[in-house]
Amino acid sequence: MKRVHHIFVTGVIAALLVSQARASTPAQHYFLQTGADLEQVCANPVDARNIQPTERERLLVCGSYIQGYLSHYALVRGELANAPFCLPQTGVSGEQIRVLLVTLLQRKPQIRDLPASVDLATSIAWAYGCSGAASTSAQGGTPKPAAQ
């Protein structure tokens, strides 16, 4: 029952974050069913120095999805028999995770049809595998993906 409560609370938080990000322009809809959908929402902006409002909204949806996923993981990780990944003690940013996801989906296009949450978990495990937690850089930057 405790786990169901955690999942429900995390789902409500993620829904609120996504709906808040979408409130500015209700005409744009994002469907985050597959990795391809998530890749499209999380793609790099055309011009990082001059991000347009539609791109800002798209990236907010991406960030909300990532934060919701990581919040859910934080709630249930103690109940998991085997952790799917081991984040560094110093933490990671949503931007680091976004870059990992986009990189994985560009390198492995065959997994784009998997559920978005599976592709996100795979990208995190790819860089932060528990057996190779030393794959992160000393400066705390984006880790180098583990050997494929």
XYZ file of N, CA and C in Angstrom:
444
model
N 0.822 -1.182 0.000
C 0.000 0.000 0.000
C 0.871 1.252 0.000
N 1.961 1.183 0.739
C 2.879 2.310 0.819
C 3.447 2.638 -0.559
N 3.777 1.599 -1.316
C 4.332 1.788 -2.655
C 3.297 2.421 -3.587
N 2.063 1.981 -3.499
C 0.992 2.547 -4.316
C 0.829 4.022 -3.991
N 0.903 4.364 -2.714
C 0.801 5.761 -2.297
C 1.944 6.578 -2.900
N 3.171 6.048 -2.848
C 4.326 6.748 -3.425
C 4.139 6.967 -4.923
N 3.681 5.941 -5.604
C 3.474 6.048 -7.047
C 2.394 7.079 -7.347
N 1.316 7.062 -6.583
C 0.234 8.022 -6.790
C 0.721 9.451 -6.564
N 1.431 9.683 -5.468
C 1.924 11.022 -5.151
C 2.878 11.505 -6.239
N 3.781 10.646 -6.682
C 4.714 11.029 -7.729
C 3.981 11.333 -9.024
N 2.979 10.549 -9.349
C 2.195 10.802 -10.557
C 1.492 12.144 -10.495
N 0.937 12.479 -9.346
C 0.265 13.768 -9.180
C 1.266 14.909 -9.331
N 2.443 14.770 -8.720
C 3.478 15.806 -8.834
C 3.896 15.973 -10.285
N 4.159 14.875 -10.972
C 4.568 14.962 -12.378
C 3.471 15.590 -13.231
N 2.215 15.228 -12.982
C 1.111 15.809 -13.747
C 0.998 17.301 -13.508
N 1.186 17.721 -12.274
C 1.142 19.157 -11.977
C 2.278 19.907 -12.664
N 3.477 19.334 -12.637
C 4.609 19.987 -13.290
C 4.391 20.108 -14.786
N 3.935 19.042 -15.408
C 3.703 19.069 -16.849
C 2.565 20.029 -17.191
N 1.489 20.010 -16.408
C 0.375 20.908 -16.708
C 0.770 22.353 -16.497
N 1.636 22.620 -15.533
C 2.121 23.972 -15.307
C 2.979 24.424 -16.487
N 3.805 23.549 -16.995
C 4.642 23.888 -18.138
C 3.801 24.116 -19.382
N 2.675 23.427 -19.492
C 1.824 23.543 -20.674
C 0.838 24.704 -20.582
N 0.671 25.301 -19.409
C -0.361 26.316 -19.203
C -0.149 27.563 -20.047
N 1.091 27.878 -20.400
C 1.350 29.122 -21.116
C 0.775 29.126 -22.529
N 0.818 28.012 -23.235
C 0.265 27.949 -24.589
C -0.500 26.641 -24.741
N -1.791 26.657 -24.486
C -2.561 25.412 -24.490
C -2.704 24.764 -25.866
N -2.349 25.451 -26.942
C -2.514 24.890 -28.278
C -1.495 23.784 -28.566
N -0.353 23.815 -27.929
C 0.703 22.832 -28.168
C 0.492 21.623 -27.251
N 0.515 20.424 -27.823
C 0.357 19.200 -27.041
C 1.580 18.318 -27.240
N 1.999 17.677 -26.148
C 3.137 16.774 -26.198
C 2.672 15.406 -25.722
N 2.943 14.405 -26.514
C 2.602 13.050 -26.154
C 3.901 12.321 -25.872
N 4.055 11.850 -24.654
C 5.312 11.258 -24.223
C 5.156 9.759 -23.993
N 4.755 9.053 -25.030
C 4.538 7.619 -24.911
C 5.807 6.819 -25.170
N 6.571 7.199 -26.171
C 7.754 6.431 -26.576
C 9.024 7.260 -26.406
N 10.140 6.573 -26.552
C 11.418 7.267 -26.524
C 11.526 8.299 -27.634
N 10.951 7.999 -28.790
C 10.973 8.959 -29.902
C 10.234 10.240 -29.522
N 9.109 10.112 -28.827
C 8.370 11.286 -28.354
C 9.215 12.098 -27.390
N 9.852 11.402 -26.453
C 10.672 12.079 -25.451
C 11.900 12.715 -26.097
N 12.473 12.032 -27.082
C 13.624 12.598 -27.787
C 13.240 13.901 -28.488
N 12.068 13.927 -29.088
C 11.611 15.130 -29.787
C 11.428 16.287 -28.809
N 10.853 16.007 -27.647
C 10.625 17.051 -26.650
C 11.941 17.501 -26.009
N 12.893 16.586 -25.875
C 14.157 16.890 -25.198
C 15.282 17.292 -26.146
N 15.002 17.398 -27.431
C 16.033 17.749 -28.410
C 16.668 19.090 -28.077
N 17.909 19.249 -28.486
C 18.625 20.503 -28.263
C 17.906 21.660 -28.939
N 17.932 22.840 -28.324
C 17.318 24.001 -28.968
C 18.093 24.378 -30.229
N 17.406 25.000 -31.161
C 18.051 25.417 -32.407
C 19.170 26.415 -32.113
N 18.888 27.378 -31.245
C 19.868 28.403 -30.879
C 19.841 28.535 -29.357
N 20.822 27.949 -28.683
C 20.850 27.926 -27.224
C 20.980 29.323 -26.622
N 21.488 30.275 -27.375
C 21.631 31.647 -26.860
C 20.338 32.450 -26.987
N 19.440 32.000 -27.838
C 18.195 32.721 -28.081
C 17.052 31.702 -28.188
N 16.660 31.151 -27.050
C 15.629 30.114 -27.041
C 14.262 30.768 -27.209
N 13.537 30.320 -28.196
C 12.207 30.842 -28.485
C 11.196 30.299 -27.469
N 10.085 31.012 -27.255
C 9.081 30.566 -26.263
C 8.572 29.142 -26.487
N 8.358 28.744 -27.735
C 7.870 27.383 -27.977
C 8.924 26.345 -27.601
N 10.185 26.668 -27.860
C 11.257 25.747 -27.465
C 11.406 25.717 -25.952
N 11.263 26.853 -25.315
C 11.351 26.913 -23.853
C 10.263 26.027 -23.231
N 9.061 26.116 -23.769
C 7.970 25.283 -23.268
C 8.270 23.802 -23.479
N 8.750 23.468 -24.653
C 9.097 22.077 -24.968
C 10.141 21.553 -23.990
N 11.156 22.352 -23.725
C 12.216 21.937 -22.802
C 11.711 21.869 -21.354
N 10.744 22.717 -21.009
C 10.128 22.623 -19.674
C 9.365 21.314 -19.516
N 8.687 20.881 -20.562
C 7.984 19.596 -20.523
C 9.005 18.468 -20.349
N 10.093 18.542 -21.090
C 11.162 17.540 -20.966
C 11.698 17.513 -19.539
N 12.042 18.684 -19.021
C 12.584 18.768 -17.664
C 11.598 18.274 -16.621
N 10.326 18.565 -16.815
C 9.299 18.098 -15.882
C 9.197 16.580 -15.898
N 9.274 15.993 -17.080
C 9.216 14.541 -17.192
C 10.412 13.911 -16.461
N 11.591 14.456 -16.711
C 12.809 13.931 -16.077
C 12.733 14.088 -14.560
N 12.329 15.267 -14.085
C 12.241 15.491 -12.640
C 11.190 14.581 -12.003
N 10.074 14.381 -12.687
C 9.055 13.469 -12.175
C 9.586 12.044 -12.065
N 10.317 11.620 -13.087
C 10.891 10.278 -13.074
C 11.879 10.132 -11.916
N 12.784 11.110 -11.772
C 13.783 11.040 -10.705
C 13.143 11.153 -9.322
N 12.078 11.926 -9.190
C 11.367 12.027 -7.912
C 10.733 10.690 -7.548
N 10.140 10.053 -8.532
C 9.554 8.730 -8.294
C 10.635 7.741 -7.888
N 11.752 7.769 -8.582
C 12.849 6.859 -8.254
C 13.337 7.099 -6.818
N 13.440 8.365 -6.423
C 13.887 8.680 -5.062
C 12.927 8.114 -4.015
N 11.635 8.108 -4.335
C 10.647 7.582 -3.396
C 10.694 6.065 -3.268
N 10.977 5.361 -4.343
C 10.883 3.894 -4.306
C 12.228 3.178 -4.276
N 13.328 3.886 -4.398
C 14.614 3.187 -4.506
C 14.921 2.300 -3.318
N 14.485 2.654 -2.126
C 14.722 1.817 -0.946
C 13.963 0.504 -0.983
N 12.903 0.456 -1.763
C 12.085 -0.748 -1.857
C 12.516 -1.671 -2.995
N 13.457 -1.242 -3.806
C 13.903 -2.048 -4.939
C 14.942 -3.065 -4.480
N 14.797 -4.294 -4.926
C 15.765 -5.330 -4.578
C 17.121 -5.024 -5.204
N 17.123 -4.643 -6.473
C 18.348 -4.292 -7.187
C 18.146 -2.935 -7.844
N 19.011 -2.010 -7.546
C 18.901 -0.675 -8.141
C 19.242 -0.750 -9.625
N 18.420 -0.151 -10.486
C 18.705 -0.168 -11.922
C 19.883 0.735 -12.299
N 20.193 1.690 -11.436
C 21.327 2.581 -11.644
C 21.717 3.182 -10.298
N 22.916 3.736 -10.242
C 23.419 4.332 -9.003
C 23.891 5.751 -9.307
N 23.080 6.708 -8.931
C 23.448 8.103 -9.157
C 24.573 8.487 -8.196
N 25.455 9.383 -8.613
C 26.554 9.787 -7.732
C 26.041 10.539 -6.501
N 26.796 10.460 -5.421
C 26.438 11.142 -4.179
C 26.299 12.647 -4.387
N 27.057 13.200 -5.311
C 27.019 14.641 -5.569
C 25.783 15.050 -6.350
N 25.036 14.075 -6.870
C 23.812 14.342 -7.610
C 24.069 14.595 -9.089
N 23.003 14.725 -9.827
C 23.055 15.036 -11.261
C 21.989 16.072 -11.557
N 22.193 16.808 -12.600
C 21.200 17.806 -12.989
C 20.250 17.226 -14.031
N 19.102 17.833 -14.146
C 18.161 17.444 -15.189
C 18.771 17.613 -16.567
N 19.598 18.631 -16.734
C 20.257 18.866 -18.026
C 21.213 17.727 -18.361
N 21.940 17.230 -17.377
C 22.832 16.095 -17.625
C 22.029 14.877 -18.089
N 20.906 14.641 -17.457
C 20.069 13.503 -17.825
C 19.472 13.720 -19.215
N 19.065 14.945 -19.531
C 18.521 15.245 -20.857
C 19.553 14.944 -21.933
N 20.789 15.370 -21.711
C 21.853 15.124 -22.685
C 22.106 13.626 -22.830
N 22.104 12.894 -21.717
C 22.284 11.434 -21.776
C 21.194 10.784 -22.618
N 19.961 11.172 -22.371
C 18.825 10.593 -23.094
C 18.944 10.848 -24.591
N 19.173 12.081 -24.972
C 19.267 12.426 -26.395
C 20.434 11.682 -27.040
N 21.549 11.601 -26.334
C 22.722 10.893 -26.863
C 22.425 9.417 -27.072
N 21.805 8.777 -26.077
C 21.492 7.353 -26.208
C 20.552 7.108 -27.387
N 19.513 7.911 -27.507
C 18.539 7.688 -28.570
C 19.114 7.984 -29.950
N 20.102 8.848 -30.033
C 20.770 9.080 -31.320
C 21.686 7.904 -31.667
N 22.339 7.344 -30.658
C 23.253 6.221 -30.897
C 22.533 4.889 -31.064
N 21.372 4.761 -30.466
C 20.621 3.497 -30.494
C 19.194 3.749 -30.988
N 19.017 4.125 -32.245
C 17.676 4.451 -32.738
C 16.699 3.275 -32.660
N 17.189 2.061 -32.567
C 16.318 0.894 -32.516
C 15.494 0.824 -31.229
N 15.855 1.596 -30.200
C 15.086 1.540 -28.949
C 14.070 2.677 -28.838
N 13.958 3.509 -29.843
C 13.038 4.664 -29.788
C 11.579 4.279 -29.643
N 11.215 3.058 -30.021
C 9.819 2.640 -29.927
C 9.466 2.064 -28.564
N 10.437 1.958 -27.680
C 10.161 1.491 -26.316
C 9.437 2.597 -25.550
N 8.789 2.255 -24.436
C 8.150 3.306 -23.629
C 9.170 4.364 -23.198
N 8.714 5.602 -23.105
C 9.601 6.715 -22.761
C 10.325 6.467 -21.437
N 9.620 5.925 -20.446
C 10.247 5.681 -19.142
C 11.353 4.640 -19.234
N 11.195 3.652 -20.102
C 12.231 2.629 -20.275
C 13.473 3.250 -20.912
N 13.274 4.084 -21.920
C 14.422 4.731 -22.551
C 15.124 5.686 -21.591
N 14.374 6.364 -20.752
C 14.988 7.260 -19.771
C 15.789 6.447 -18.754
N 15.214 5.367 -18.235
C 15.927 4.511 -17.284
C 17.164 3.900 -17.922
N 17.051 3.496 -19.183
C 18.188 2.904 -19.890
C 19.316 3.914 -20.044
N 18.976 5.149 -20.375
C 20.018 6.162 -20.556
C 20.723 6.457 -19.239
N 19.979 6.475 -18.136
C 20.604 6.727 -16.835
C 21.490 5.542 -16.450
N 20.993 4.331 -16.627
C 21.782 3.139 -16.299
C 23.004 3.017 -17.189
N 22.890 3.480 -18.416
C 23.991 3.450 -19.378
C 25.172 4.261 -18.856
N 24.886 5.382 -18.224
C 25.952 6.253 -17.728
C 26.264 6.042 -16.256
N 25.274 5.616 -15.486
C 25.453 5.490 -14.042
C 25.170 4.071 -13.576
N 25.764 3.100 -14.263
C 25.606 1.714 -13.846
C 26.202 1.507 -12.469
N 25.579 0.689 -11.672
C 26.022 0.496 -10.293
C 27.402 -0.137 -10.198
N 27.723 -1.028 -11.115
C 29.037 -1.669 -11.036
C 30.142 -0.730 -11.488
N 29.818 0.231 -12.331
C 30.826 1.162 -12.834
C 30.519 2.588 -12.439
N 30.219 2.825 -11.163
C 29.857 4.165 -10.709
C 30.977 5.161 -10.926
N 32.172 4.672 -11.228
C 33.300 5.570 -11.462
C 33.283 6.169 -12.858
N 32.210 5.940 -13.623
C 32.163 6.463 -14.987
C 31.893 7.959 -15.033
N 31.582 8.571 -13.880
C 31.348 10.008 -13.874
C 32.667 10.745 -13.889
N 32.653 11.930 -14.431
C 33.885 12.710 -14.483
C 34.179 13.314 -13.121
N 35.433 13.616 -12.891
C 35.855 14.169 -11.611
C 35.259 15.554 -11.380
N 34.949 16.286 -12.440
C 34.412 17.628 -12.296
C 32.907 17.631 -12.064
N 32.270 16.487 -12.070
C 30.838 16.431 -11.846
C 30.033 16.739 -13.106
N 30.683 16.701 -14.247
C 29.989 16.977 -15.498
C 29.215 15.765 -15.974
N 28.770 15.834 -17.208
C 28.046 14.719 -17.777
C 28.972 13.533 -17.898
N 28.584 12.368 -17.380
C 29.454 11.196 -17.421
C 29.602 10.666 -18.837
N 30.675 9.954 -19.019
C 30.880 9.261 -20.282
C 30.090 7.970 -20.208
N 29.309 7.660 -21.233
C 28.542 6.408 -21.225
C 29.457 5.204 -21.067
N 28.969 4.213 -20.346
C 29.733 2.989 -20.155
C 29.970 2.324 -21.487
N 30.994 1.500 -21.564
C 31.303 0.787 -22.809
C 30.107 -0.004 -23.273
N 29.881 0.016 -24.568
C 28.702 -0.660 -25.126
C 29.020 -2.062 -25.537
